Coordinates of C-alpha atoms in Angstrom, one line a residue:
Chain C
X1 CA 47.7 11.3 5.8
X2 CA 50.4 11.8 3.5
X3 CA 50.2 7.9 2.1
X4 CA 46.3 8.9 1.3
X5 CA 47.8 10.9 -2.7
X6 CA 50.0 7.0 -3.4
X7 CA 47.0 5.2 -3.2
X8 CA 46.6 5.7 -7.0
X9 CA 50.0 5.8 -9.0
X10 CA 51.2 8.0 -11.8
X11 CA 50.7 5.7 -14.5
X12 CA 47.0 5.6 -12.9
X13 CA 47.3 1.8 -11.0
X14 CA 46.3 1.2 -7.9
X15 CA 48.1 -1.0 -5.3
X16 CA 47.3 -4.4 -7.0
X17 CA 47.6 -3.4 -10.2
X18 CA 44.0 -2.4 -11.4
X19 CA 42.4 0.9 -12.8
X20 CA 40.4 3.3 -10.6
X21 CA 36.9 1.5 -12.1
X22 CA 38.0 -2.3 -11.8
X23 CA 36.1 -4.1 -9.9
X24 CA 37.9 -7.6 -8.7
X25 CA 37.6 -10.7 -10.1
X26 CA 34.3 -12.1 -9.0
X27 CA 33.2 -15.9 -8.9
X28 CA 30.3 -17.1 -7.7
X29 CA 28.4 -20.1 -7.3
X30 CA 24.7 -21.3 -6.6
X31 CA 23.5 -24.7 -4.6
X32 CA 26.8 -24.9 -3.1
X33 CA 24.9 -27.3 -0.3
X34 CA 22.2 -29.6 -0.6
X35 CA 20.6 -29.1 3.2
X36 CA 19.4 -25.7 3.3
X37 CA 16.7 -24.1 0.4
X38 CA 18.9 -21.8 -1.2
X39 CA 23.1 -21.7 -1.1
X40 CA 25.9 -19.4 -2.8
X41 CA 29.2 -18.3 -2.5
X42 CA 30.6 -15.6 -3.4
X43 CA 34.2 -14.4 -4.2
X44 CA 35.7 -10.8 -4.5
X45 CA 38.8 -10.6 -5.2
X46 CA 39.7 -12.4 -1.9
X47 CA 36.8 -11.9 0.0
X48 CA 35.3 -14.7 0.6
X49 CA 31.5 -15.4 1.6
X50 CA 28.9 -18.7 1.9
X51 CA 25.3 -17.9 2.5
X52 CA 22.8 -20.1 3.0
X53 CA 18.8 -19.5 3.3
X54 CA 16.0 -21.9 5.0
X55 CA 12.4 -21.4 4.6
X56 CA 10.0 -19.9 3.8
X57 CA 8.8 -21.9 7.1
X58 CA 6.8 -21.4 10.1
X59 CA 7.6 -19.5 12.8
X60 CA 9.7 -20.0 15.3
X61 CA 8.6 -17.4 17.9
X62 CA 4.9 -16.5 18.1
X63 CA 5.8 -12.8 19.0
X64 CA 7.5 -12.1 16.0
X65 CA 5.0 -13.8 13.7
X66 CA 3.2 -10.7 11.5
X67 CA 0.0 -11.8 9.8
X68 CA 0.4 -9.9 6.3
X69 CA 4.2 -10.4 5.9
X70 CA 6.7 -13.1 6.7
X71 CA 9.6 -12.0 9.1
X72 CA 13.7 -12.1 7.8
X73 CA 15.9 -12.9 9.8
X74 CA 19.8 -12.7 9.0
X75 CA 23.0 -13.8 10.6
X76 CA 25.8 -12.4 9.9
X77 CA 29.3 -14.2 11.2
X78 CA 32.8 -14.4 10.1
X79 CA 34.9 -17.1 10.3
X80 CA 37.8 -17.6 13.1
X81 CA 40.2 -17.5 10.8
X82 CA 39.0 -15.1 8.4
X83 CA 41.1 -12.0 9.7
X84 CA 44.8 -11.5 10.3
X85 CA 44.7 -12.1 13.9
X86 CA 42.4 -14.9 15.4
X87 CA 38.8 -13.8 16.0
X88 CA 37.7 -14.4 19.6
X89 CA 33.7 -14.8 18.5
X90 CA 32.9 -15.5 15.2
X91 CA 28.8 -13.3 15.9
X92 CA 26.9 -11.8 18.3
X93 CA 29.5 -8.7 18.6
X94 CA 28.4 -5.0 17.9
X95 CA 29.8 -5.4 14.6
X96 CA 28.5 -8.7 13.5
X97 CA 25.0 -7.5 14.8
X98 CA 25.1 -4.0 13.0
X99 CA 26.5 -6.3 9.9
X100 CA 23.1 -8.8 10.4
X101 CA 20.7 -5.9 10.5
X102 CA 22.2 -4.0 7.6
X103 CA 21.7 -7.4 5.7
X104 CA 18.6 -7.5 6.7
X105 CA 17.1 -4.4 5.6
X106 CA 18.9 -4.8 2.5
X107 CA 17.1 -7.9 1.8
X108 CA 13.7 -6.5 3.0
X109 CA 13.8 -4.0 0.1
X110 CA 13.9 -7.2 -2.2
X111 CA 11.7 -10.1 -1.1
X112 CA 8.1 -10.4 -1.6
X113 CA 7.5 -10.6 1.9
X114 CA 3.6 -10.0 2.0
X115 CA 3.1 -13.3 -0.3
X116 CA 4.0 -15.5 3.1
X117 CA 2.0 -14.2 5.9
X118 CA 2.9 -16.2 9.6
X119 CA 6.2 -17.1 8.4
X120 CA 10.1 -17.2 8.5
X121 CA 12.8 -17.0 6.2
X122 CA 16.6 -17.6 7.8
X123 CA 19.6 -15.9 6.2
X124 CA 23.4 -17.0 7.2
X125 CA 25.9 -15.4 5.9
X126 CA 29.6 -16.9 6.7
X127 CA 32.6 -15.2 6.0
X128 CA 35.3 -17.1 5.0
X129 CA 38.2 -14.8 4.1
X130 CA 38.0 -11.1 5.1
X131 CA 39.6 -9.0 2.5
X132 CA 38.1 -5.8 2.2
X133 CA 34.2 -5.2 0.9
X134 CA 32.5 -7.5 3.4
X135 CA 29.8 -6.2 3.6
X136 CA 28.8 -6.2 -0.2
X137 CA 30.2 -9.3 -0.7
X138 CA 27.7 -10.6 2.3
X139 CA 24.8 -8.9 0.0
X140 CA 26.0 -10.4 -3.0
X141 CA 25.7 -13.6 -2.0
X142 CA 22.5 -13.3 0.2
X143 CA 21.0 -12.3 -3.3
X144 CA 21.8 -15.3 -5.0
X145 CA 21.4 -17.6 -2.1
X146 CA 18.0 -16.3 -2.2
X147 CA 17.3 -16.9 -5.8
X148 CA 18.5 -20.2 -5.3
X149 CA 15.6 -20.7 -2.8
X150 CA 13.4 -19.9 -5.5
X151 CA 11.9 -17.0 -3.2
X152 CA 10.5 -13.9 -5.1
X153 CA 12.5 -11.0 -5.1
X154 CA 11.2 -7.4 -6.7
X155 CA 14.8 -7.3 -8.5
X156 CA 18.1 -7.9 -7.4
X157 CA 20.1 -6.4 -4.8
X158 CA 23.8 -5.6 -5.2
X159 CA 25.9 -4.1 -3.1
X160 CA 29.4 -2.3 -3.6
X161 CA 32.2 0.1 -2.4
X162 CA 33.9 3.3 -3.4
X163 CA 36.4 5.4 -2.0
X164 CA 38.5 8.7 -3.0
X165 CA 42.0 8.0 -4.3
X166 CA 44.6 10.6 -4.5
X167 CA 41.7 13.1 -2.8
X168 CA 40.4 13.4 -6.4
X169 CA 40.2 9.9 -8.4
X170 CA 37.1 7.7 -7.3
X171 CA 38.0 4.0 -6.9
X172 CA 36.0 1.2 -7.2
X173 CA 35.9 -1.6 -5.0
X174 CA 38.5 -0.9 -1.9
X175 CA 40.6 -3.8 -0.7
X176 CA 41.4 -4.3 2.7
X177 CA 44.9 -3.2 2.0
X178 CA 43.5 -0.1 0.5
X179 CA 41.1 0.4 3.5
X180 CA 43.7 0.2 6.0
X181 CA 46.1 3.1 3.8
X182 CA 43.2 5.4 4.5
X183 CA 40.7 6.6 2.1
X184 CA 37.4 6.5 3.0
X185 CA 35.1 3.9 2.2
X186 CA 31.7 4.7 0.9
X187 CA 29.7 1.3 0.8
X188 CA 26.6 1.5 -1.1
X189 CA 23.6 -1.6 -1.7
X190 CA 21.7 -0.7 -4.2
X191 CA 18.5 -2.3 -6.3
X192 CA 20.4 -1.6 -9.8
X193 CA 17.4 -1.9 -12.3
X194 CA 15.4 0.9 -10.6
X195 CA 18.7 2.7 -9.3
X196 CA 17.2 2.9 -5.8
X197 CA 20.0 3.0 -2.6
X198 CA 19.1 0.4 -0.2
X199 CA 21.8 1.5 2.2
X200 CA 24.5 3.8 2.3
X201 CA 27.4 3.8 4.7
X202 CA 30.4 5.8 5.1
X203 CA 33.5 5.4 6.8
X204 CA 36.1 8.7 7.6
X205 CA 34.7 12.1 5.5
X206 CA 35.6 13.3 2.8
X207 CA 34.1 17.0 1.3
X208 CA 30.8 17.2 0.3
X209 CA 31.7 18.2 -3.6
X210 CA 33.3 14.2 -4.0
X211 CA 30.0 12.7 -2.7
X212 CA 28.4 13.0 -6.0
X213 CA 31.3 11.2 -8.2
X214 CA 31.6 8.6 -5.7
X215 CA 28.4 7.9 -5.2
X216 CA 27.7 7.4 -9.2
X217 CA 30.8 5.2 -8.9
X218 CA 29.5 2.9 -6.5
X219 CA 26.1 2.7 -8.2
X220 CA 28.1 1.7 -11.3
X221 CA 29.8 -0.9 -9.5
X222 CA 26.4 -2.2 -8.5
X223 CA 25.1 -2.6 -11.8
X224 CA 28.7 -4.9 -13.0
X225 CA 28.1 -6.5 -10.3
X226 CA 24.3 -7.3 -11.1
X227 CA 25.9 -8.3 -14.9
X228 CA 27.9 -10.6 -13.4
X229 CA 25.2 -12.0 -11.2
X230 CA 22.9 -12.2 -13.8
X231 CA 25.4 -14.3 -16.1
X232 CA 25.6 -16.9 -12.9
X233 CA 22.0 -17.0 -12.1
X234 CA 21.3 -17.7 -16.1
X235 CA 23.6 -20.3 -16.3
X236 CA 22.7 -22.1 -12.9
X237 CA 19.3 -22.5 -14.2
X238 CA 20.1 -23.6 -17.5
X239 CA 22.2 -26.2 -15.8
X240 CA 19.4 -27.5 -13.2
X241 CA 16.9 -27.1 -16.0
X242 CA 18.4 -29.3 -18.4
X243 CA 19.6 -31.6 -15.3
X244 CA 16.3 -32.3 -14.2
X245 CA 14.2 -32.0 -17.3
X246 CA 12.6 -29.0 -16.9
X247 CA 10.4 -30.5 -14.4
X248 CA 8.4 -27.7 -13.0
X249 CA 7.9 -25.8 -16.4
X250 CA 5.1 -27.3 -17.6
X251 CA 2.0 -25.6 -15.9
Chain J
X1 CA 11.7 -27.2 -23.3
X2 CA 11.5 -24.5 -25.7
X3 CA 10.7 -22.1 -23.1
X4 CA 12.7 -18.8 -22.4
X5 CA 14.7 -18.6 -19.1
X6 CA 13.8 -15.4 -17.0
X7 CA 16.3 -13.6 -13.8
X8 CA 14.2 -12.1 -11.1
X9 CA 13.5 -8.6 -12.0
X10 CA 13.5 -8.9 -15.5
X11 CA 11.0 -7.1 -17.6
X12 CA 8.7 -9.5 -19.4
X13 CA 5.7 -7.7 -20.8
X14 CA 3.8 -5.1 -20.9
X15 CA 0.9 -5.2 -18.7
X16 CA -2.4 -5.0 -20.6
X17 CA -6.0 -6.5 -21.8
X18 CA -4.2 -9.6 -23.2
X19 CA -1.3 -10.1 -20.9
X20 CA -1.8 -10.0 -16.7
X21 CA 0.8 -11.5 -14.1
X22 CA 0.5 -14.7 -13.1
X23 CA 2.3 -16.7 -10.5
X24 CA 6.6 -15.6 -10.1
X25 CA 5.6 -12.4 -11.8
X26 CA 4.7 -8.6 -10.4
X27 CA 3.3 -5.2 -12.1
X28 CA 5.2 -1.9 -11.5
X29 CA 4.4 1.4 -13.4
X30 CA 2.5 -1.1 -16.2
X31 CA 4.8 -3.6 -17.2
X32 CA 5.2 -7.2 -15.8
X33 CA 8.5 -8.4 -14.5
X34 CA 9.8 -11.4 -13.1
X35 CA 10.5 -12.4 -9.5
X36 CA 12.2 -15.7 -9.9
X37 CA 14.7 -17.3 -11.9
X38 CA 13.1 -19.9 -13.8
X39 CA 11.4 -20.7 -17.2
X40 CA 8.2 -18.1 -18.7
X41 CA 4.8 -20.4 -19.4
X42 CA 2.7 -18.6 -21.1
X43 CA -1.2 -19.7 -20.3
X44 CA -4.1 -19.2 -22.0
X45 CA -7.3 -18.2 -19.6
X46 CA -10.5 -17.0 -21.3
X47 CA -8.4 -14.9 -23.7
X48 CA -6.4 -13.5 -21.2
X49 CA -2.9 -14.5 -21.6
X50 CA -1.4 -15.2 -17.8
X51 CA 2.7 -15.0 -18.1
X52 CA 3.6 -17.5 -15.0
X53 CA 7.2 -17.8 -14.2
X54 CA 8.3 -21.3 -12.9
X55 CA 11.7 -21.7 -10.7
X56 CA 14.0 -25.0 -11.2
X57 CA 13.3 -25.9 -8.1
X58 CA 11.2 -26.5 -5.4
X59 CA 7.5 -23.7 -4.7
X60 CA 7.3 -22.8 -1.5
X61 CA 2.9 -22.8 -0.8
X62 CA 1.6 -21.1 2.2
X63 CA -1.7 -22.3 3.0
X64 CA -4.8 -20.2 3.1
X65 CA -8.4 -20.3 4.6
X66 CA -10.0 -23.0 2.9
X67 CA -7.2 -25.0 1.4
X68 CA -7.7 -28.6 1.4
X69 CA -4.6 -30.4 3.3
X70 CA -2.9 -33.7 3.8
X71 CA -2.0 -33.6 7.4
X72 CA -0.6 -36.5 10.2
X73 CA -1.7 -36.7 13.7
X74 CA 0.9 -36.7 16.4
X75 CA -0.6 -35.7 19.5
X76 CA -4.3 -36.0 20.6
X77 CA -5.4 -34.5 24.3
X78 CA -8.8 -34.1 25.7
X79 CA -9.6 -30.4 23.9
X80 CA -7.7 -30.9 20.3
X81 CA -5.4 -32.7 18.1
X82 CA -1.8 -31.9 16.9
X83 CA -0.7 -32.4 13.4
X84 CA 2.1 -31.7 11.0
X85 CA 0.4 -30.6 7.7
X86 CA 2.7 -32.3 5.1
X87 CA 0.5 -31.3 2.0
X88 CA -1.2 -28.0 0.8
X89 CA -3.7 -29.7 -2.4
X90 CA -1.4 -31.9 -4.0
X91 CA 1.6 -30.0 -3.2
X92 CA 4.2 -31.7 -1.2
X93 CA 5.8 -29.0 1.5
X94 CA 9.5 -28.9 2.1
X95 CA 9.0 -28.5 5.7
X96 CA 6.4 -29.4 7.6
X97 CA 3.8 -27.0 9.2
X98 CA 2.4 -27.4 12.7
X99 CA -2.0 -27.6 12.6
X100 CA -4.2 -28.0 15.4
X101 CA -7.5 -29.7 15.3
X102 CA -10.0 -28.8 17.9
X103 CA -12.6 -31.0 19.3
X104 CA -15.6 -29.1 17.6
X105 CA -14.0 -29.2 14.6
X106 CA -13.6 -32.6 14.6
X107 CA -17.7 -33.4 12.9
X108 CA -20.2 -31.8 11.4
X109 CA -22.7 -32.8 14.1
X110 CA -22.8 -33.6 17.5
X111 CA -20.5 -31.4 18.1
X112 CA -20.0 -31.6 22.0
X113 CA -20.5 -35.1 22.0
X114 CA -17.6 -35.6 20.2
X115 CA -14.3 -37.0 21.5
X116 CA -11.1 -36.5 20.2
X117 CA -9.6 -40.6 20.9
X118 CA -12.7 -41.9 19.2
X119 CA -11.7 -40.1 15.9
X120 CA -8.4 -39.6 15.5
X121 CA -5.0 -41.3 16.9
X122 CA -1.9 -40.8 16.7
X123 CA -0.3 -41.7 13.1
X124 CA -3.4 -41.1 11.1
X125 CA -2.9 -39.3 8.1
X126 CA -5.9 -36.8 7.6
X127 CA -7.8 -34.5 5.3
X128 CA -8.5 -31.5 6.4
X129 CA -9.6 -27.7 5.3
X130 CA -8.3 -24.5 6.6
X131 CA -9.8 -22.2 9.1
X132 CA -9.5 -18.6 9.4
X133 CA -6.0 -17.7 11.1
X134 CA -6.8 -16.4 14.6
X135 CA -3.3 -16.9 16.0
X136 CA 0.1 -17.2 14.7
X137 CA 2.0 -20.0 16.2
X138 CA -0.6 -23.0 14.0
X139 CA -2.6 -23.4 11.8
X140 CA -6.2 -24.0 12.6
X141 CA -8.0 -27.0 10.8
X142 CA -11.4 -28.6 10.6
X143 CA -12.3 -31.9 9.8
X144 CA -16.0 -31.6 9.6
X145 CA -17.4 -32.6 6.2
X146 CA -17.9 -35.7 4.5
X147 CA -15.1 -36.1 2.6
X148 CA -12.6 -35.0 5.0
X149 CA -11.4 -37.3 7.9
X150 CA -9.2 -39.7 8.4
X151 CA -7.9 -41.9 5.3
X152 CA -5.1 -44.1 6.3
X153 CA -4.6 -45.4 10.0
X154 CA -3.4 -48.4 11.6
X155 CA -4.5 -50.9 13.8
X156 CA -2.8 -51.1 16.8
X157 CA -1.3 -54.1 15.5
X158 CA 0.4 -52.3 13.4
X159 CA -1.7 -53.2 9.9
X160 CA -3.7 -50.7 7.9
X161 CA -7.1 -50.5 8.1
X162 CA -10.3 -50.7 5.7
X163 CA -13.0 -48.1 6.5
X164 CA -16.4 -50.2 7.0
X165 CA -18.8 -47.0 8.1
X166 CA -18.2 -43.2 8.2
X167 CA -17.2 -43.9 12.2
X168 CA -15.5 -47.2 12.0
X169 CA -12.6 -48.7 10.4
X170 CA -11.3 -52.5 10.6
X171 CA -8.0 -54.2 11.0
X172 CA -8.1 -56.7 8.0
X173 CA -5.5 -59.1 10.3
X174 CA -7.5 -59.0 13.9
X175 CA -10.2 -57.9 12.8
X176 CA -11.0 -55.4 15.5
X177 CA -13.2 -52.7 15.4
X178 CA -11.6 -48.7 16.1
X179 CA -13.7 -45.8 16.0
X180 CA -12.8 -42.9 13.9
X181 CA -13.9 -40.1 11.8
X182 CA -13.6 -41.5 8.5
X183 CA -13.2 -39.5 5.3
X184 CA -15.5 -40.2 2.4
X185 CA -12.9 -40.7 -0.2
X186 CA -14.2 -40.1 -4.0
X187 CA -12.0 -41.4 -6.5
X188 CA -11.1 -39.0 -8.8
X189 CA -11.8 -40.7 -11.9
X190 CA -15.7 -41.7 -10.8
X191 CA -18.4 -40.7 -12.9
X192 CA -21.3 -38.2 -11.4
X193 CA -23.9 -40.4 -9.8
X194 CA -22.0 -43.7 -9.5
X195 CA -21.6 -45.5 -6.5
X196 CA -19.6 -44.7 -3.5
X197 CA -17.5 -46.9 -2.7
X198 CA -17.3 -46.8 0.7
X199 CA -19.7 -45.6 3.6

């Protein structure tokens, strides 16, 4: 694809204006709804994404139930309107159900699952605004939905894309408009402290020798993201803290 | 509250003679980090300092074998009673759990003799401990001890009733009679050796 080399420009922009290792502007938010245990949302660049967690709770299916470790269960589904042309179902296609199990394993790399034997934890993830990234934005904000639940987590997961500009330049953080040029997409969920990959995905090929530069791309783009995500978690707890008086501090 | 705020997976200590993990906290390769956001306590046990990390909001408890729980009747059959188990010690749950207590587990003696509408109705709130989990969908409980039991019901009037004997309690309004399995209640703040107040 000859449009694949102007994906990067001479001056060493891409297509909306950033450099190769920009990630977009991300803003997120925690306890965005009152109902469920744990709430975020999430915004990259224009990707947009709500998530909301319930439990830990009982069962809802006796099958399922596993007696040393609670179950996860994810639901991935975007929004009608969240593409360029109408959705007809917003889940249960093959990509919203690869999309839910993706999120799941991602999350059961994370959570402490073994400290709530016979029991449930629901994760909905909403997309509002498809733009490119999805997936990581979906991980994203599963992460801090899932601190907001005040469940226990080994460290955080963050999740985050990379592709090949100009068949030489790794990019950071594809756009949908970017996506769509051609370039393939490497999407990578990572636990940033420890540097271990969660899940790694790729979309088209590109030759083996790039994998390496990509790849440490991505992985850096997981650890911004964590910095940011840290930054949001901090101040959301300073702000309930000092809301409610430190109420549950004192032991 | 002068106490440090912590992010889940953050590393808090090292792991040692003096410092273990406490609750919201895990070891990996000797060191102690975080699993919650929240605020470090720092609590002195026997010389052991116990890092605890607390989150803003709400714990989530799962009960275990032996746990001591406030629970409310809602159905009662021939074989066993249904309940929703709306405390775990003196923590209030977020959602409530299902239990089931059986008709043996009901008392401590005269076991088969037992009947479950003769102890417990509908509405009661109960105390009760935790069995061993044999199967997943509830949570098994046993009323048979002393102090567990029914401690709040009403009459059928509507009012709520005094306990007059371990098997009895009375509507203060009609005063009518209804059987049940009445828990001892000790007050908390009763010396050793003074009188029980009821029973």
């Amino acid at each position: 694809m000859s449009r694949n080399r102007e994906l990067i420009s001479k001056i060493g922009l891409r297509l909306d204006g950033r450099r190769p290792d920009e990630l977009r502007r991300i803003r997120c938010k925690m306890g965005v709804f009152s109902q469920p245990d744990g709430s975020a949302y999430i915004e990259q660049g224009l990707t947009k994404v709500l998530a909301a967690v319930y439990g830990p709770h009982q069962v809802r299916s006796r099958q399922k139930a596993q007696h040393d470790a609670c179950i996860i269960n994810t639901q991935f589904s975007m929004a009608v309107f969240s593409t360029n042309e109408r959705k007809k179902r917003p889940r249960g296609d093959r990509k919203s159900t690869e999309m839910s199990m993706h999120l799941q394993q991602a999350l059961l790399s994370v959570i402490e699952t073994d400290l709530y034997p016979w029991s449930q934890i629901d994760v909905y993830v909403e997309v509002l605004h498809a733009d490119g990234g999805i997936y990581p934005a979906c991980v994203n904000a599963a992460t801090l939905a899932v601190i907001d639940a005040g469940i226990p987590i080994k460290e955080y997961v963050c999740a985050c894309t990379a592709s090949l500009g100009n068949n030489e330049v790794p990019m950071l953080d594809v756009s949908h408009q970017e996506e769509i040029l051609g370039g393939p997409t490497l999407t990578v969920a990572a636990l940033p402290m420890s540097g271990k990959i969660v899940l790694m995905e790729m979309s088209q090929r590109f030759h083996l020798d790039h994998l390496p530069k990509v790849l440490n791309k991505a992985l850096e783009g997981c650890k911004d993201v964590k910095a940011i995500l840290d930054e949001a978690v901090k101040n959301h707890v300073s702000e309930i803290g000092s809301a409610t008086g430190w109420a549950n501090t004192t032991s | 509250m002068e106490n440090p705020i912590c992010l889940p997976g953050q590393r808090l200590s090292i792991c040692d003679n003096v410092y273990t993990c406490g609750q919201g906290t895990y070891q990996r390769q000797g060191y102690i980090y975080s699993m919650l956001a929240g605020t470090v306590d720092l609590v002195d046990r026997n010389g052991v300092k116990v890092i605890e990390v607390h989150s803003t909001g709400e714990q989530t408890v799962i009960s275990t074998q032996g746990d001591i729980v406030t629970a409310q009747v809602y159905i009662i059959t021939q074989q066993f009673a249904k309940c929703y188990i709306k405390c775990i010690g003196s923590t209030v749950l977020r959602s409530p759990y299902r239990g089931l207590i059986r008709r043996e587990n009901i008392r401590a003696t005269e076991k088969d003799k037992t009947e479950v509408f003769k102890s417990l109705r509908p509405g009661d709130i109960v105390l009760a401990r935790v069995l061993p989990m044999t199967e997943a969908h509830s949570y098994q409980l046993s009323t048979a001890e002393n102090e567990l039991g029914v401690v709040i019901a009403h009459s059928e009037h509507g009012y709520p009733m005094v306990p007059v004997s371990w098997t009895e309690m009375q509507c203060p309004k009609t005063l009518v009679k209804e059987p049940r399995k009445v828990a001892k209640i000790i007050p908390e703040n009763i010396d050793t050796g003074g009188i029980v107040v009821d029973s």
